[in-house]
Amino acid sequence: MAQTLIEQHGLFGCVQCGRCVAGCPISIRTALNTRKLIYQSLLESKKRVQSPDIWCCTTCKTCSDRCPKGVEIMEYIVALRRYQVERGKIEPTARNALESILKHGNPWERAREKRTEWITDDLDVRILEEGESTDVLLFVGCTPAYDPEAQKSARALAKLLNKAGVDFAILGTAESCCGNEVERMGEEGLFEMLVEENTELFSKYKFNRIVTISPHCYNTFKNEYTALDFEIIHYTQLLQELIESGALKFDGKIGENVIFHDPCFLGKQNAVFDPPRFVLQSALENELLEFDRNRERSQCCEGGGGRMWIEVESDIERTAEERVKDAEYFGAEIIATSCPFCMLTLSDAVKTTGLEDKLRVIDISEILIIDY
Amino acid sequence: MNSIVCIKRVPETAEATLKIASDNRRLEEENLVFAINEADNYALEQALLLQEEFGGDITIVSVGPEKTDEIIRMALAKGATSAIRITPTDMAELDPFAVASLIANEVEDLDYDIIFTGCVASDDGFSQVGVTLAEILGIEHISMTIEMEAGEDGATVNRELEGGLMAKYDVKYPAVVTIQTGINEPRYASILGIKRASSKEIRVVDSVDIGGKRVNLEKIYFPPPGKMAEIIEGGPDAVAEKTCEILKSKGLL
Ligand code: SF4
Ligand code: SF4
C-alpha cells in the first residue's frame, strides 16, 4: 500500500516538543501552529487535514531544520497544499500568479515580451541566441526582470559584470519562471512542467555556469532540477570570486552603517552565509553590522512559499516590520540583502514603520555600485 | 440540474503589443497569449457551484479553432462533464448571430436547465451571443447577472443597474443567463487536473458552414490620436517625469 502523507513525512516520530512552533517566524502572528497541526493530523489520520492556515507558511524551513526527530514539517505542509491546489480552491491572488506563470512565464501577470525591459541603454547585456555560447548565463528571474524596485539589482549586477569584463549573457524573453515558489505553493504539475521546459531550454545554449540573482531560483536549480550538468551559483558567490581574483576592486569607502539580512533560501536552506558578507565588507568603511538573529537563525521576511501572493490577516506586525525595527536598533542606515523578495518585503516594512528617513533597503549589487 | 456553458478563447491584450494582420480584419496571433474569456470563466464557475449544490452535468460549448481545446480542457479539469467544440470552415466570417446559430444547432436537443455565457467577450465586445441564443431557442434570458440564487426549477437573479441600483428577477428554466465578472471567485485548474481531464470527451463539430450572419466586419484599426491627446513614449521614469511636467505646466500639481 502506498505510504500516507503522515508516514512519508515521519509524523509518527513527533514527540510534541514544540521546537518547530518556537522557531516558526509566523506562529506568533498567524493561526498556523505546526505542533498542533501534526497532533491534529495524527488524531484524524483517516482524514486529510484541510486547514486554511497552511497558506500562512513561508516555507522558510526552520521547523524541519530544528525538529529533533527529523519530522519533515514544511514538506508536509506543502503536500497538504497540493490537495487544495488540486481542488482548485485557492486564494485568488495565488491563482492569478499560477495562471500567469502558465500563460506568460512569470507570476506578475506581465507580458513575456516585456521581460527585458529592465535593460537600460548604459548596460552591455547580450541576449543569447540558440546555439551561441557564453561563460556565465545570468538567470535574471521574474522579480528582478519586472518589478521596478528589484530591476535596480539586475541593472547593478550587469554593471558590475561589465566592469569586471565577465563574458555573460541572458536568455531574454525566452527565460521563464524557475518554479521554486510554484513547488512550494503545491502546484506539483506546473512545477514538473517548468523543470522539463527549462531543462530543455538550457540545453539549447552553451555555457559553463548559471548565476542567479534570486536565492529562490538558485535553490530550485541546485536542489530540485536533477538533470542539469553545469555549475549553479548565486551572484554573491560570483562577486566574491571576482573580488578575490582582482577583477573587481572596491576601496572600502562606503561610509554608511550596513547590516546584512540573510535570505532563507540562501542562508538557512543552502548554507551560503559568507559570500554576501565578504563582498559587502570589501566595499565598506565600517565593520558590517549583524542582527542578533543572523545566519541559520535569521528571521524570515515572509516573502517565500508563495506568500508574495498570499496576504495573511493579523493584528500583529509583519516579521519584516520587526526586522527593520531591529535593524534600526542595531544602528544600521542600510539593510543589505541579496534576494528580490526580501528586498520588496523589507522596503515595504520601512515605509509602514515610518523609518524611511533613517533606513534604506538595498541589494548588495546596488550597494557596490554606489561608489562606481 | 444540467447546465451548458458557452466559452470563448480570446487573446490577452492588456499588455501585449498588438499588430493588425494584412487583411485588416484580424490580429497577428504570433506573440499573443490566449485564454478563456474572463466573463465566461465566471459563468463556468457559476455552473460548477450549481453542480456542487444540485449535482448534474455541465456541457461546455465553444466555437473556435482547434487550439480552443486548451481552454476546454481547463473547464473539464475544473469539473465540467463533457464538451463540444464547433470549428466552422470560414471562421473569419463569424458574427454573434452566426455563433449563436452554431451553438443553438448543437444544444437544442440536449437536456439542460440553464445555459450560461459570459456577459461580454473581451475581444469583440458584442454582448450578443447569449441573448441571441435564447431568442433562437425560444427560451427566457437574463443578461448581466451579478447575483444568482438557483432553485430546482427556477432562479432568482440580480442585475446591476446604473446609479447603484439593483434589479431582481425570477426566471424559469430553461433559460440563458449571462454572467458578469465578480459574481463568484473562479477556481484554479491545476496542471495535473488538466492532464487527467484529457480522458473526458470533446466532441468536435468541424467543417460546418456558418448559417448566415447579420453584420459584416469591415476593418479593425488603431484610431488616430485625437487632437488633444499626446502619447508619451519611453520607460516608466521618463513617462512619469513628462507627466509631472505636463501637470505642473497646467497648474494641476
Ligand atoms: S519539533 Fe518535531 S518533534 Fe517537536 S513538536 Fe515539532 S514536529 Fe514534533
Ligand atoms: S517552514 Fe517556516 S513558516 Fe513554514 S511552518 Fe516551518 S517554520 Fe513556520
mmCIF file of N, CA, C and O and ligand atoms in Angstrom, chain A residues 13-21 34-35 38 63 66-69 71 73, ligand 1:
data_model
loop_
_atom_site.group_PDB
_atom_site.id
_atom_site.type_symbol
_atom_site.label_atom_id
_atom_site.label_comp_id
_atom_site.label_asym_id
_atom_site.label_seq_id
_atom_site.Cartn_x
_atom_site.Cartn_y
_atom_site.Cartn_z
ATOM 1 N N GLY A 13 6.950 10.201 14.357
ATOM 2 C CA GLY A 13 8.106 10.435 15.228
ATOM 3 C C GLY A 13 7.935 11.626 16.156
ATOM 4 O O GLY A 13 8.715 11.814 17.093
ATOM 5 N N CYS A 14 6.911 12.430 15.920
ATOM 6 C CA CYS A 14 6.759 13.679 16.675
ATOM 7 C C CYS A 14 6.555 13.419 18.160
ATOM 8 O O CYS A 14 5.723 12.614 18.554
ATOM 9 N N VAL A 15 7.349 14.104 19.002
ATOM 10 C CA VAL A 15 7.198 13.968 20.454
ATOM 11 C C VAL A 15 6.543 15.210 21.059
ATOM 12 O O VAL A 15 6.582 15.414 22.266
ATOM 13 N N GLN A 16 5.979 16.055 20.201
ATOM 14 C CA GLN A 16 5.239 17.238 20.670
ATOM 15 C C GLN A 16 6.098 18.170 21.523
ATOM 16 O O GLN A 16 5.618 18.790 22.467
ATOM 17 N N CYS A 17 7.378 18.262 21.182
ATOM 18 C CA CYS A 17 8.264 19.118 21.983
ATOM 19 C C CYS A 17 8.022 20.600 21.715
ATOM 20 O O CYS A 17 8.317 21.445 22.547
ATOM 21 N N GLY A 18 7.506 20.919 20.512
ATOM 22 C CA GLY A 18 7.182 22.314 20.218
ATOM 23 C C GLY A 18 8.339 23.146 19.693
ATOM 24 O O GLY A 18 8.202 24.357 19.531
ATOM 25 N N ARG A 19 9.471 22.535 19.406
ATOM 26 C CA ARG A 19 10.593 23.321 18.879
ATOM 27 C C ARG A 19 10.228 23.945 17.537
ATOM 28 O O ARG A 19 10.692 25.043 17.217
ATOM 29 N N CYS A 20 9.426 23.214 16.769
ATOM 30 C CA CYS A 20 9.046 23.732 15.449
ATOM 31 C C CYS A 20 8.264 25.039 15.588
ATOM 32 O O CYS A 20 8.573 26.025 14.925
ATOM 33 N N VAL A 21 7.269 25.052 16.472
ATOM 34 C CA VAL A 21 6.466 26.275 16.646
ATOM 35 C C VAL A 21 7.322 27.394 17.207
ATOM 36 O O VAL A 21 7.176 28.554 16.820
ATOM 37 N N THR A 34 2.453 24.529 14.028
ATOM 38 C CA THR A 34 2.871 23.255 13.423
ATOM 39 C C THR A 34 2.704 22.069 14.384
ATOM 40 O O THR A 34 2.293 20.990 13.969
ATOM 41 N N ARG A 35 3.022 22.282 15.657
ATOM 42 C CA ARG A 35 2.883 21.177 16.616
ATOM 43 C C ARG A 35 1.431 20.709 16.669
ATOM 44 O O ARG A 35 1.137 19.509 16.626
ATOM 45 N N ILE A 38 0.366 18.879 13.508
ATOM 46 C CA ILE A 38 0.837 17.497 13.470
ATOM 47 C C ILE A 38 -0.006 16.616 14.402
ATOM 48 O O ILE A 38 -0.423 15.514 14.041
ATOM 49 N N CYS A 63 11.306 25.006 10.815
ATOM 50 C CA CYS A 63 10.700 23.906 11.578
ATOM 51 C C CYS A 63 11.372 22.572 11.270
ATOM 52 O O CYS A 63 11.818 21.875 12.192
ATOM 53 N N ARG A 66 14.896 22.370 12.625
ATOM 54 C CA ARG A 66 15.098 22.326 14.075
ATOM 55 C C ARG A 66 14.471 21.117 14.750
ATOM 56 O O ARG A 66 14.721 20.867 15.928
ATOM 57 N N CYS A 67 13.620 20.391 14.048
ATOM 58 C CA CYS A 67 12.934 19.264 14.687
ATOM 59 C C CYS A 67 13.942 18.194 15.107
ATOM 60 O O CYS A 67 14.705 17.694 14.291
ATOM 61 N N PRO A 68 13.962 17.827 16.393
ATOM 62 C CA PRO A 68 14.944 16.834 16.862
ATOM 63 C C PRO A 68 14.612 15.430 16.359
ATOM 64 O O PRO A 68 15.459 14.535 16.440
ATOM 65 N N LYS A 69 13.417 15.232 15.871
ATOM 66 C CA LYS A 69 13.009 13.893 15.447
ATOM 67 C C LYS A 69 12.974 13.748 13.918
ATOM 68 O O LYS A 69 12.481 12.758 13.398
ATOM 69 N N VAL A 71 11.148 15.188 11.742
ATOM 70 C CA VAL A 71 9.846 15.260 11.074
ATOM 71 C C VAL A 71 9.945 16.298 9.941
ATOM 72 O O VAL A 71 10.472 17.395 10.141
ATOM 73 N N ILE A 73 8.312 18.739 8.505
ATOM 74 C CA ILE A 73 7.109 19.529 8.749
ATOM 75 C C ILE A 73 6.760 20.414 7.552
ATOM 76 O O ILE A 73 5.634 20.398 7.051
HETATM 77 S S1 SF4 C 1 9.864 19.931 16.558
HETATM 78 FE FE1 SF4 C 1 9.452 17.907 15.665
HETATM 79 S S2 SF4 C 1 9.082 16.588 17.438
HETATM 80 FE FE2 SF4 C 1 8.930 18.689 18.174
HETATM 81 S S3 SF4 C 1 6.733 19.170 18.024
HETATM 82 FE FE3 SF4 C 1 7.660 19.868 16.129
HETATM 83 S S4 SF4 C 1 7.441 18.131 14.747
HETATM 84 FE FE4 SF4 C 1 7.075 17.331 16.803
#
